[in-house]
CSV table of C-alpha atoms (C1' of nucleotides) in Angstrom, one decimal:
chain,number,residue,atom,x,y,z
A,18,MET,CA,83.6,151.3,262.4
A,19,PHE,CA,82.7,148.1,264.1
A,20,TYR,CA,84.5,145.9,261.6
A,21,THR,CA,88.0,147.5,261.5
A,22,ASP,CA,88.7,147.1,265.2
A,23,THR,CA,88.0,143.3,265.3
A,24,PHE,CA,91.5,142.4,264.6
A,25,HIS,CA,91.1,138.8,265.5
A,26,ILE,CA,88.9,138.2,262.5
A,27,ASP,CA,91.7,138.9,260.2
A,28,MET,CA,93.9,136.7,262.3
A,29,SER,CA,91.6,133.8,262.0
A,30,ARG,CA,91.3,134.4,258.3
A,31,SER,CA,95.0,134.3,257.7
A,32,GLN,CA,95.2,131.0,259.5
A,33,VAL,CA,92.8,129.4,257.0
A,34,THR,CA,95.8,128.2,255.1
A,35,ASP,CA,96.7,125.3,257.4
A,36,ARG,CA,93.1,124.2,258.1
A,37,PRO,CA,91.6,121.6,255.7
A,38,LEU,CA,89.1,123.0,253.2
A,39,ASN,CA,85.4,122.5,253.9
A,40,PRO,CA,83.3,120.9,251.2
A,41,THR,CA,81.6,124.2,250.3
A,42,ALA,CA,84.9,126.0,249.8
A,43,ALA,CA,86.3,123.1,247.9
A,44,SER,CA,83.3,123.0,245.6
A,45,LEU,CA,83.9,126.6,244.7
A,46,LEU,CA,87.5,125.7,243.8
A,47,GLY,CA,86.3,122.8,241.8
A,48,LEU,CA,83.9,125.0,239.8
A,49,LEU,CA,86.6,127.6,239.2
A,50,HIS,CA,88.6,125.0,237.3
A,51,HIS,CA,86.5,125.9,234.3
A,52,GLY,CA,87.8,129.4,234.4
A,53,PRO,CA,87.5,132.7,236.4
A,54,MET,CA,84.0,133.5,237.8
A,55,THR,CA,82.4,136.1,240.0
A,56,GLY,CA,80.6,135.4,243.2
A,57,TRP,CA,77.3,135.8,241.5
A,58,ASP,CA,78.3,133.3,238.7
A,59,LEU,CA,79.5,130.8,241.3
A,60,VAL,CA,76.2,131.0,243.2
A,61,SER,CA,74.1,130.4,240.2
A,62,THR,CA,76.4,127.7,238.8
A,63,ALA,CA,76.6,125.9,242.1
A,64,GLN,CA,72.9,126.1,242.4
A,65,THR,CA,72.3,124.2,239.2
A,66,VAL,CA,75.3,121.9,239.4
A,67,ILE,CA,75.4,120.8,243.0
A,68,GLY,CA,72.3,122.5,244.4
A,69,ASP,CA,70.3,119.3,244.5
A,70,PHE,CA,72.6,117.7,247.1
A,71,TRP,CA,74.5,120.6,248.6
A,72,THR,CA,73.1,123.8,249.8
A,73,LEU,CA,74.9,127.1,249.8
A,74,THR,CA,73.9,130.7,250.2
A,75,ARG,CA,75.2,133.9,248.7
A,76,SER,CA,76.6,135.0,252.0
A,77,GLN,CA,78.6,131.9,252.4
A,78,VAL,CA,80.0,132.1,248.9
A,79,TYR,CA,81.3,135.6,249.4
A,80,ARG,CA,82.7,134.7,252.8
A,81,GLU,CA,84.6,131.7,251.4
A,82,LEU,CA,85.8,133.7,248.5
A,83,ALA,CA,87.2,136.3,250.8
A,84,THR,CA,88.9,133.9,253.2
A,85,MET,CA,90.3,131.8,250.3
A,86,THR,CA,91.7,134.9,248.7
A,87,ASP,CA,93.4,135.8,252.0
A,88,ALA,CA,94.7,132.3,252.1
A,89,GLY,CA,96.2,132.6,248.6
A,90,LEU,CA,94.0,130.0,247.1
A,91,LEU,CA,92.3,132.5,244.8
A,92,GLU,CA,93.2,135.7,243.2
A,93,ALA,CA,90.7,138.5,243.0
A,94,GLY,CA,90.6,140.3,239.6
A,95,GLU,CA,89.8,143.8,238.8
A,96,ARG,CA,86.3,144.9,239.2
A,97,GLY,CA,84.5,145.2,235.9
A,98,THR,CA,81.1,146.5,235.0
A,99,ARG,CA,78.5,146.4,237.8
A,100,ASP,CA,81.4,145.8,240.2
A,101,ARG,CA,81.7,142.2,238.9
A,102,ARG,CA,84.9,140.8,240.4
A,103,PRO,CA,86.3,137.7,238.8
A,104,TYR,CA,88.1,135.2,241.0
A,105,THR,CA,90.9,133.0,239.5
A,106,LEU,CA,92.4,129.8,240.9
A,107,THR,CA,96.0,130.0,242.0
A,108,ASP,CA,98.4,127.1,241.9
A,109,ALA,CA,98.0,126.9,245.7
A,110,GLY,CA,94.2,126.7,245.2
A,111,ARG,CA,94.5,124.0,242.6
A,112,ALA,CA,96.8,122.0,245.0
A,113,ALA,CA,94.4,122.6,248.0
A,114,PHE,CA,91.5,121.3,245.9
A,115,ALA,CA,93.4,118.2,244.7
A,116,ALA,CA,94.4,117.4,248.3
A,117,TRP,CA,90.9,117.8,249.5
A,118,LEU,CA,89.5,115.7,246.7
A,119,ASP,CA,92.0,112.9,247.3
A,120,ARG,CA,91.3,112.7,251.1
A,121,GLY,CA,87.9,111.3,250.2
A,122,PRO,CA,84.5,112.3,251.3
A,123,ASP,CA,83.0,112.6,254.8
A,124,ALA,CA,80.0,110.7,255.7
A,125,GLU,CA,76.7,112.1,254.5
A,126,THR,CA,74.3,113.9,256.7
A,127,ILE,CA,70.6,113.3,256.1
A,128,ARG,CA,68.3,115.6,258.1
A,129,PHE,CA,64.8,114.7,257.3
A,130,PRO,CA,62.4,116.7,259.5
A,131,LEU,CA,59.4,114.8,258.1
A,132,LEU,CA,60.7,111.7,259.9
A,133,LEU,CA,60.6,113.6,263.2
A,134,THR,CA,57.0,114.5,262.4
A,135,VAL,CA,56.2,110.9,261.6
A,136,LEU,CA,57.9,109.7,264.7
A,137,PHE,CA,55.9,112.0,266.9
A,138,GLY,CA,52.9,111.6,264.7
A,139,ARG,CA,50.7,110.0,267.3
A,140,GLN,CA,50.5,113.4,269.0
A,141,LEU,CA,49.0,115.1,266.0
A,142,ALA,CA,45.3,115.7,265.6
A,143,PRO,CA,43.6,112.9,263.6
A,144,GLY,CA,44.2,113.4,259.9
A,145,ARG,CA,46.8,116.1,260.3
A,146,LEU,CA,49.7,113.6,259.6
A,147,ALA,CA,47.9,112.4,256.5
A,148,THR,CA,47.7,115.9,255.2
A,149,ILE,CA,51.3,116.6,255.9
A,150,LEU,CA,52.3,113.3,254.2
A,151,ALA,CA,50.2,114.1,251.2
A,152,GLU,CA,51.9,117.5,250.8
A,153,ARG,CA,55.3,116.0,251.0
A,154,HIS,CA,54.5,113.3,248.7
A,155,ALA,CA,53.4,115.7,246.0
A,156,LEU,CA,56.7,117.6,246.5
A,157,HIS,CA,58.8,114.5,246.0
A,158,ALA,CA,56.8,113.3,243.1
A,159,ALA,CA,57.5,116.6,241.4
A,160,ARG,CA,61.2,116.3,242.1
A,161,ALA,CA,61.3,112.8,240.8
A,162,ALA,CA,59.6,113.9,237.6
A,163,HIS,CA,62.0,116.7,237.3
A,164,TYR,CA,65.0,114.4,237.5
A,165,GLU,CA,63.6,112.0,235.0
A,166,GLN,CA,63.1,114.9,232.6
A,167,ILE,CA,66.7,116.1,233.1
A,168,ASP,CA,67.9,112.5,232.6
A,169,LYS,CA,66.0,112.2,229.3
A,170,ALA,CA,67.3,115.5,228.1
A,171,ALA,CA,70.8,114.5,228.9
A,172,ARG,CA,70.4,111.2,227.1
A,173,ASP,CA,68.9,112.8,224.0
A,174,ALA,CA,71.6,115.4,223.8
A,175,ALA,CA,74.2,115.1,221.1
A,176,GLY,CA,77.4,113.3,222.1
A,177,PRO,CA,78.0,111.0,225.0
A,178,PRO,CA,77.0,112.4,228.4
A,179,ASP,CA,79.6,113.0,231.1
A,180,PRO,CA,79.5,109.8,233.2
A,181,TYR,CA,80.4,111.7,236.3
A,182,ALA,CA,77.6,114.2,236.1
A,183,MET,CA,75.2,111.4,235.1
A,184,ALA,CA,76.2,109.3,238.1
A,185,VAL,CA,75.3,112.3,240.3
A,186,LEU,CA,72.0,112.8,238.6
A,187,ASP,CA,71.3,109.1,238.9
A,188,PHE,CA,71.7,109.3,242.6
A,189,GLY,CA,68.9,111.9,242.7
A,190,ARG,CA,66.7,109.6,240.7
A,191,HIS,CA,67.4,106.7,243.0
A,192,TYR,CA,66.8,108.8,246.0
A,193,GLU,CA,63.5,110.3,245.0
A,194,ARG,CA,62.2,107.0,243.8
A,195,ALA,CA,63.1,105.5,247.2
A,196,VAL,CA,61.2,108.2,248.9
A,197,LEU,CA,58.2,107.7,246.7
A,198,ASP,CA,58.3,103.9,247.4
A,199,TRP,CA,58.4,104.7,251.0
A,200,PHE,CA,55.3,106.8,250.8
A,201,ALA,CA,53.6,104.1,248.9
A,202,ALA,CA,54.4,101.5,251.5
A,203,LEU,CA,53.2,103.5,254.5
A,204,PRO,CA,50.4,101.8,256.4
A,205,PRO,CA,46.9,103.2,256.0
A,206,GLU,CA,46.8,104.1,259.7
A,207,LEU,CA,49.2,106.9,258.9
A,208,THR,CA,47.8,108.0,255.6
A,209,ALA,CA,44.1,107.8,256.2
A,210,PRO,CA,42.6,111.3,255.9
A,211,THR,CA,40.4,110.7,259.0
A,212,GLY,CA,43.4,109.7,261.1
A,213,PRO,CA,44.1,106.4,262.8
B,18,MET,CA,85.4,135.4,284.6
B,19,PHE,CA,84.8,135.6,280.9
B,20,TYR,CA,81.3,134.3,280.9
B,21,THR,CA,79.7,136.5,283.6
B,22,ASP,CA,80.3,139.8,281.8
B,23,THR,CA,78.7,138.8,278.5
B,24,PHE,CA,75.3,140.1,279.5
B,25,HIS,CA,73.9,140.0,276.0
B,26,ILE,CA,74.0,136.2,276.0
B,27,ASP,CA,71.4,136.1,278.7
B,28,MET,CA,69.4,138.7,276.8
B,29,SER,CA,69.3,136.5,273.7
B,30,ARG,CA,68.4,133.5,275.8
B,31,SER,CA,65.4,135.2,277.3
B,32,GLN,CA,64.0,136.0,273.9
B,33,VAL,CA,63.9,132.5,272.9
B,34,THR,CA,60.3,132.3,273.9
B,35,ASP,CA,58.9,134.0,270.9
B,36,ARG,CA,61.1,132.4,268.3
B,37,PRO,CA,59.9,129.1,266.8
B,38,LEU,CA,61.5,126.0,268.1
B,39,ASN,CA,64.2,124.4,266.0
B,40,PRO,CA,63.8,120.7,265.2
B,41,THR,CA,66.6,119.7,267.6
B,42,ALA,CA,65.1,121.5,270.5
B,43,ALA,CA,61.6,120.2,269.6
B,44,SER,CA,62.9,116.6,269.4
B,45,LEU,CA,64.1,116.9,273.0
B,46,LEU,CA,60.7,118.1,274.1
B,47,GLY,CA,59.2,115.2,272.2
B,48,LEU,CA,61.4,112.7,274.0
B,49,LEU,CA,60.7,114.3,277.3
B,50,HIS,CA,57.0,113.4,276.9
B,51,HIS,CA,58.0,110.0,278.2
B,52,GLY,CA,59.1,111.5,281.5
B,53,PRO,CA,61.9,113.5,283.0
B,54,MET,CA,65.3,112.8,281.7
B,55,THR,CA,68.8,114.2,282.2
B,56,GLY,CA,71.0,115.6,279.4
B,57,TRP,CA,72.9,112.4,279.4
B,58,ASP,CA,69.8,110.3,279.0
B,59,LEU,CA,68.5,112.6,276.3
B,60,VAL,CA,71.8,112.3,274.3
B,61,SER,CA,71.8,108.5,274.4
B,62,THR,CA,68.1,108.2,273.8
B,63,ALA,CA,68.1,110.6,270.9
B,64,GLN,CA,71.1,108.8,269.5
B,65,THR,CA,69.2,105.6,269.2
B,66,VAL,CA,65.8,106.9,268.4
B,67,ILE,CA,66.5,109.7,265.9
B,68,GLY,CA,70.3,109.3,265.4
B,69,ASP,CA,69.9,107.7,262.1
B,70,PHE,CA,68.3,110.8,260.4
B,71,TRP,CA,69.1,113.6,262.8
B,72,THR,CA,72.5,114.4,264.3
B,73,LEU,CA,73.0,116.1,267.6
B,74,THR,CA,75.9,116.5,269.9
B,75,ARG,CA,76.2,116.6,273.7
B,76,SER,CA,77.0,120.3,273.6
B,77,GLN,CA,74.0,121.1,271.6
B,78,VAL,CA,71.7,119.2,274.0
B,79,TYR,CA,73.0,121.0,277.1
B,80,ARG,CA,72.7,124.3,275.3
B,81,GLU,CA,69.1,123.7,274.2
B,82,LEU,CA,68.2,122.4,277.7
B,83,ALA,CA,69.6,125.6,279.2
B,84,THR,CA,67.8,128.0,276.8
B,85,MET,CA,64.5,126.1,277.0
B,86,THR,CA,64.7,126.2,280.7
B,87,ASP,CA,65.2,129.9,280.6
B,88,ALA,CA,62.3,130.1,278.2
B,89,GLY,CA,60.1,128.2,280.7
B,90,LEU,CA,59.6,125.2,278.4
B,91,LEU,CA,61.4,123.0,280.9
B,92,GLU,CA,61.9,122.8,284.6
B,93,ALA,CA,65.3,121.7,285.9
B,94,GLY,CA,65.1,119.4,288.8
B,95,GLU,CA,67.4,118.9,291.8
B,96,ARG,CA,70.8,117.5,291.1
B,97,GLY,CA,70.9,113.9,292.1
B,98,THR,CA,73.8,111.4,292.4
B,99,ARG,CA,76.7,112.2,290.0
B,100,ASP,CA,75.2,115.6,289.5
B,101,ARG,CA,72.4,114.1,287.4
B,102,ARG,CA,69.9,116.8,286.7
B,103,PRO,CA,66.5,115.7,285.4
B,104,TYR,CA,64.5,118.0,283.2
B,105,THR,CA,60.8,118.0,283.2
B,106,LEU,CA,58.3,119.3,280.6
B,107,THR,CA,56.2,122.3,281.6
B,108,ASP,CA,52.8,123.0,280.2
B,109,ALA,CA,54.4,125.7,278.1
B,110,GLY,CA,56.9,123.2,276.8
B,111,ARG,CA,54.1,120.8,275.9
B,112,ALA,CA,52.3,123.6,274.1
B,113,ALA,CA,55.4,124.7,272.2
B,114,PHE,CA,56.0,121.2,271.1
B,115,ALA,CA,52.5,120.7,269.9
B,116,ALA,CA,52.6,124.0,268.0
B,117,TRP,CA,55.9,123.0,266.4
B,118,LEU,CA,54.7,119.6,265.4
B,119,ASP,CA,51.5,120.9,263.9
B,120,ARG,CA,53.3,123.5,261.7
B,121,GLY,CA,54.6,120.6,259.7
B,122,PRO,CA,58.2,119.7,258.7
B,123,ASP,CA,60.7,121.8,256.8
B,124,ALA,CA,62.2,120.4,253.6
B,125,GLU,CA,64.9,117.9,254.2
B,126,THR,CA,68.6,118.6,253.6
B,127,ILE,CA,70.7,116.0,252.1
B,128,ARG,CA,74.4,116.7,252.1
B,129,PHE,CA,76.2,113.9,250.4
B,130,PRO,CA,79.9,114.7,250.1
B,131,LEU,CA,80.5,111.5,248.1
B,132,LEU,CA,78.5,113.1,245.3
B,133,LEU,CA,80.9,116.0,245.2
B,134,THR,CA,83.8,113.5,245.0
B,135,VAL,CA,82.0,111.8,242.1
B,136,LEU,CA,81.2,115.0,240.3
B,137,PHE,CA,84.9,116.1,240.4
B,138,GLY,CA,86.0,112.5,240.0
B,139,ARG,CA,87.7,113.1,236.7
B,140,GLN,CA,90.4,115.0,238.5
B,141,LEU,CA,91.4,112.1,240.7
B,142,ALA,CA,94.2,109.7,240.0
B,143,PRO,CA,93.1,106.6,238.1
B,144,GLY,CA,91.5,104.1,240.4
B,145,ARG,CA,91.3,106.4,243.3
B,146,LEU,CA,87.6,107.1,242.8
B,147,ALA,CA,87.0,103.3,242.6
B,148,THR,CA,88.7,102.8,245.9
B,149,ILE,CA,86.6,105.5,247.5
B,150,LEU,CA,83.4,104.1,246.1
B,151,ALA,CA,84.3,100.7,247.3
B,152,GLU,CA,84.8,102.0,250.8
B,153,ARG,CA,81.5,103.9,250.8
B,154,HIS,CA,79.7,100.9,249.4
B,155,ALA,CA,80.9,98.7,252.2
B,156,LEU,CA,79.7,101.2,254.7
B,157,HIS,CA,76.2,101.4,253.2
B,158,ALA,CA,76.0,97.7,252.9
B,159,ALA,CA,76.6,97.4,256.6
B,160,ARG,CA,74.1,100.0,257.4
B,161,ALA,CA,71.5,98.3,255.2
B,162,ALA,CA,72.1,95.0,256.9
B,163,HIS,CA,71.8,96.7,260.3
B,164,TYR,CA,68.4,98.1,259.4
B,165,GLU,CA,67.2,94.8,258.2
B,166,GLN,CA,68.2,93.3,261.4
B,167,ILE,CA,66.4,95.9,263.5
B,168,ASP,CA,63.4,95.4,261.3
B,169,LYS,CA,63.4,91.7,261.9
B,170,ALA,CA,63.8,92.1,265.6
B,171,ALA,CA,60.9,94.5,265.8
B,172,ARG,CA,58.7,92.2,263.8
B,173,ASP,CA,59.6,89.2,265.9
B,174,ALA,CA,59.0,91.0,269.2
B,175,ALA,CA,55.8,90.3,271.1
B,176,GLY,CA,52.9,92.5,270.5
B,177,PRO,CA,52.2,94.8,267.5
B,178,PRO,CA,55.0,97.2,266.6
B,179,ASP,CA,54.5,100.9,266.8
B,180,PRO,CA,53.5,101.9,263.3
B,181,TYR,CA,55.1,105.4,263.6
B,182,ALA,CA,58.5,104.0,264.6
B,183,MET,CA,58.3,101.3,262.0
B,184,ALA,CA,57.6,103.9,259.3
B,185,VAL,CA,60.7,105.8,260.3
B,186,LEU,CA,62.8,102.6,260.3
B,187,ASP,CA,61.3,101.7,257.0
B,188,PHE,CA,62.6,105.0,255.5
B,189,GLY,CA,66.1,104.0,256.5
B,190,ARG,CA,65.7,100.7,254.8
B,191,HIS,CA,64.4,102.3,251.6
B,192,TYR,CA,67.1,104.9,251.7
B,193,GLU,CA,70.0,102.4,252.1
B,194,ARG,CA,68.6,100.1,249.5
B,195,ALA,CA,68.4,103.0,247.1
B,196,VAL,CA,72.0,103.9,247.8
B,197,LEU,CA,73.1,100.3,247.2
B,198,ASP,CA,71.1,100.2,244.0
B,199,TRP,CA,72.8,103.3,242.9
B,200,PHE,CA,76.2,101.8,243.5
B,201,ALA,CA,75.3,98.8,241.6
B,202,ALA,CA,74.2,100.9,238.6
B,203,LEU,CA,77.4,102.9,238.4
B,204,PRO,CA,79.1,102.6,235.1
B,205,PRO,CA,82.3,100.5,235.0
B,206,GLU,CA,84.3,103.6,234.1
B,207,LEU,CA,83.9,104.9,237.6
B,208,THR,CA,84.3,101.6,239.5
B,209,ALA,CA,87.1,99.9,237.6
B,210,PRO,CA,90.0,99.6,239.9
B,211,THR,CA,92.5,100.7,237.2
B,212,GLY,CA,90.5,103.8,236.5
B,213,PRO,CA,88.7,105.0,233.4
C,19,DT,C1',62.8,158.3,233.7
C,20,DG,C1',61.4,155.0,236.5
C,21,DG,C1',61.1,150.2,237.5
C,22,DT,C1',63.3,145.6,237.4
C,23,DA,C1',67.0,142.5,237.4
C,24,DC,C1',71.9,142.4,238.4
C,25,DA,C1',75.7,142.4,241.7
C,26,DT,C1',78.3,142.9,246.0
C,27,DG,C1',78.8,142.9,250.4
C,28,DT,C1',78.1,143.4,255.9
C,29,DA,C1',75.6,142.5,260.2
C,30,DA,C1',73.5,139.8,263.2
C,31,DC,C1',72.2,135.7,264.5
C,32,DA,C1',71.4,130.5,264.8
C,33,DT,C1',73.2,126.2,264.7
C,34,DG,C1',76.7,122.7,264.6
C,35,DT,C1',81.4,120.8,266.1
C,36,DT,C1',85.6,120.0,268.7
C,37,DA,C1',88.4,120.4,272.5
C,38,DC,C1',88.9,121.1,277.2
C,39,DA,C1',88.1,121.1,282.4
C,40,DT,C1',86.1,119.0,286.3
C,41,DG,C1',84.4,115.9,289.3
C,42,DA,C1',81.5,111.5,291.0
C,43,DT,C1',80.8,106.6,291.1
C,44,DT,C1',81.8,102.1,290.5
C,45,DA,C1',84.3,97.8,289.4
C,46,DG,C1',88.4,95.5,290.0
D,6,DC,C1',93.0,102.7,296.0
D,7,DT,C1',93.1,103.3,291.2
D,8,DA,C1',91.4,103.0,286.5
D,9,DA,C1',87.4,103.1,283.7
D,10,DT,C1',83.0,105.0,283.0
D,11,DC,C1',79.5,108.3,284.0
D,12,DA,C1',78.0,113.0,283.9
D,13,DT,C1',77.9,118.0,283.3
D,14,DG,C1',79.3,121.8,281.5
D,15,DT,C1',82.2,125.9,279.1
D,16,DA,C1',85.2,127.7,275.5
D,17,DA,C1',86.4,128.4,271.1
D,18,DC,C1',85.5,128.0,266.7
D,19,DA,C1',83.2,126.7,262.1
D,20,DT,C1',79.4,126.9,259.4
D,21,DG,C1',74.8,128.1,257.9
D,22,DT,C1',70.8,131.5,257.5
D,23,DT,C1',68.3,135.9,257.2
D,24,DA,C1',68.0,140.6,256.9
D,25,DC,C1',69.8,144.7,255.6
D,26,DA,C1',72.4,148.4,252.8
D,27,DT,C1',74.1,150.0,248.6
D,28,DG,C1',74.6,150.9,244.0
D,29,DT,C1',74.7,149.7,238.6
D,30,DA,C1',72.8,148.7,234.2
D,31,DC,C1',69.2,147.7,231.2
D,32,DC,C1',64.8,148.1,229.2
D,33,DA,C1',60.2,149.8,228.5
DNA sequence: TGGTACATGTAACATGTTACATGATTAG
DNA sequence: CTAATCATGTAACATGTTACATGTACCA
């Protein structure tokens, strides 16, 4: 096999212990505080809970679970039906998460390809930029509406909402509203369907 | 040497031609429309022109320049003083850039580690989240002020400002203002220095 | 009994980051 | 002539993405 003879891979995995967690791995640990979950569960939970401001893929999740298990931060349970394998936090995992959380966040990275398009927009055919902007605008309007809807649902729910989760949601609302405002403030030269 | 016997690296490089450009590579092509530049020039130019919404590192730039040269999108000039090596757009490079630009932008990715910290904030020691938030707030306030300053300078400059560049700058202003608004709207439970 | 949704994982590759090595030019 | 800055690049690694392979359980 190709995999079994790449010994250095296992070496690097076993060294994970002394490297600081990455935010993706840490998030998985954070989610596992609610109880054992399988990779599948984690992917879908993460998607809904942090998916709006943090992307992760299935592959990544399984990889992080494997390395964190090797590092002793997680314990893999017995495979159940459909090969479901629950992962449980260990004390080391809990400690690693607490340490990560307390270190404070890194700076955010915004990567907004639309701004590259705008910056180089003069080189597009007349009207093409306007089309692109209109498409993007529709997308952000939909997202903004989506957030408002979630916000309303959370407010209408019984009992006081979790202020931490609400703060995160509120960021999404502010962000999308800012993007919409920006669209609205664009000069007609850029948004005119016939081009500048 | 280690490098010379990894033949497959050159293979993958030569296949770059038929894969679509990535936004980082495309941006370099975009910048090179103003004339030949060296890797160093590109790094510093990119830093100021797109650095606020697109990160790139020196290593990345040199790598992209090498692969794009192999793919025929660029032509490497003679090394000048201090080994400065200017890269020039080829017609193929111009065409590749135009095609990339016309395809329209991908969706943006926002990765905001602070939101992870907030989401898991309940697990921090009392007051710690408030401290972190205050630090971040200061940082964003500074950035917002910075943008306003650039905006003012651009407006005061002689001649009409480039509407494309202004639109990009304006996004930065909207974004930072949204972040500041979000901070201001956070509930006291999260921002109280003694913790919730 | 056959299709769809569930579930796990590897392989291969693309992109991003950090650290290191080397040398040229310029200012003092 | 020496320290700071300019300039290029490789090495090593970390992270992110896409495609592929495999099999299970449920439901019509």
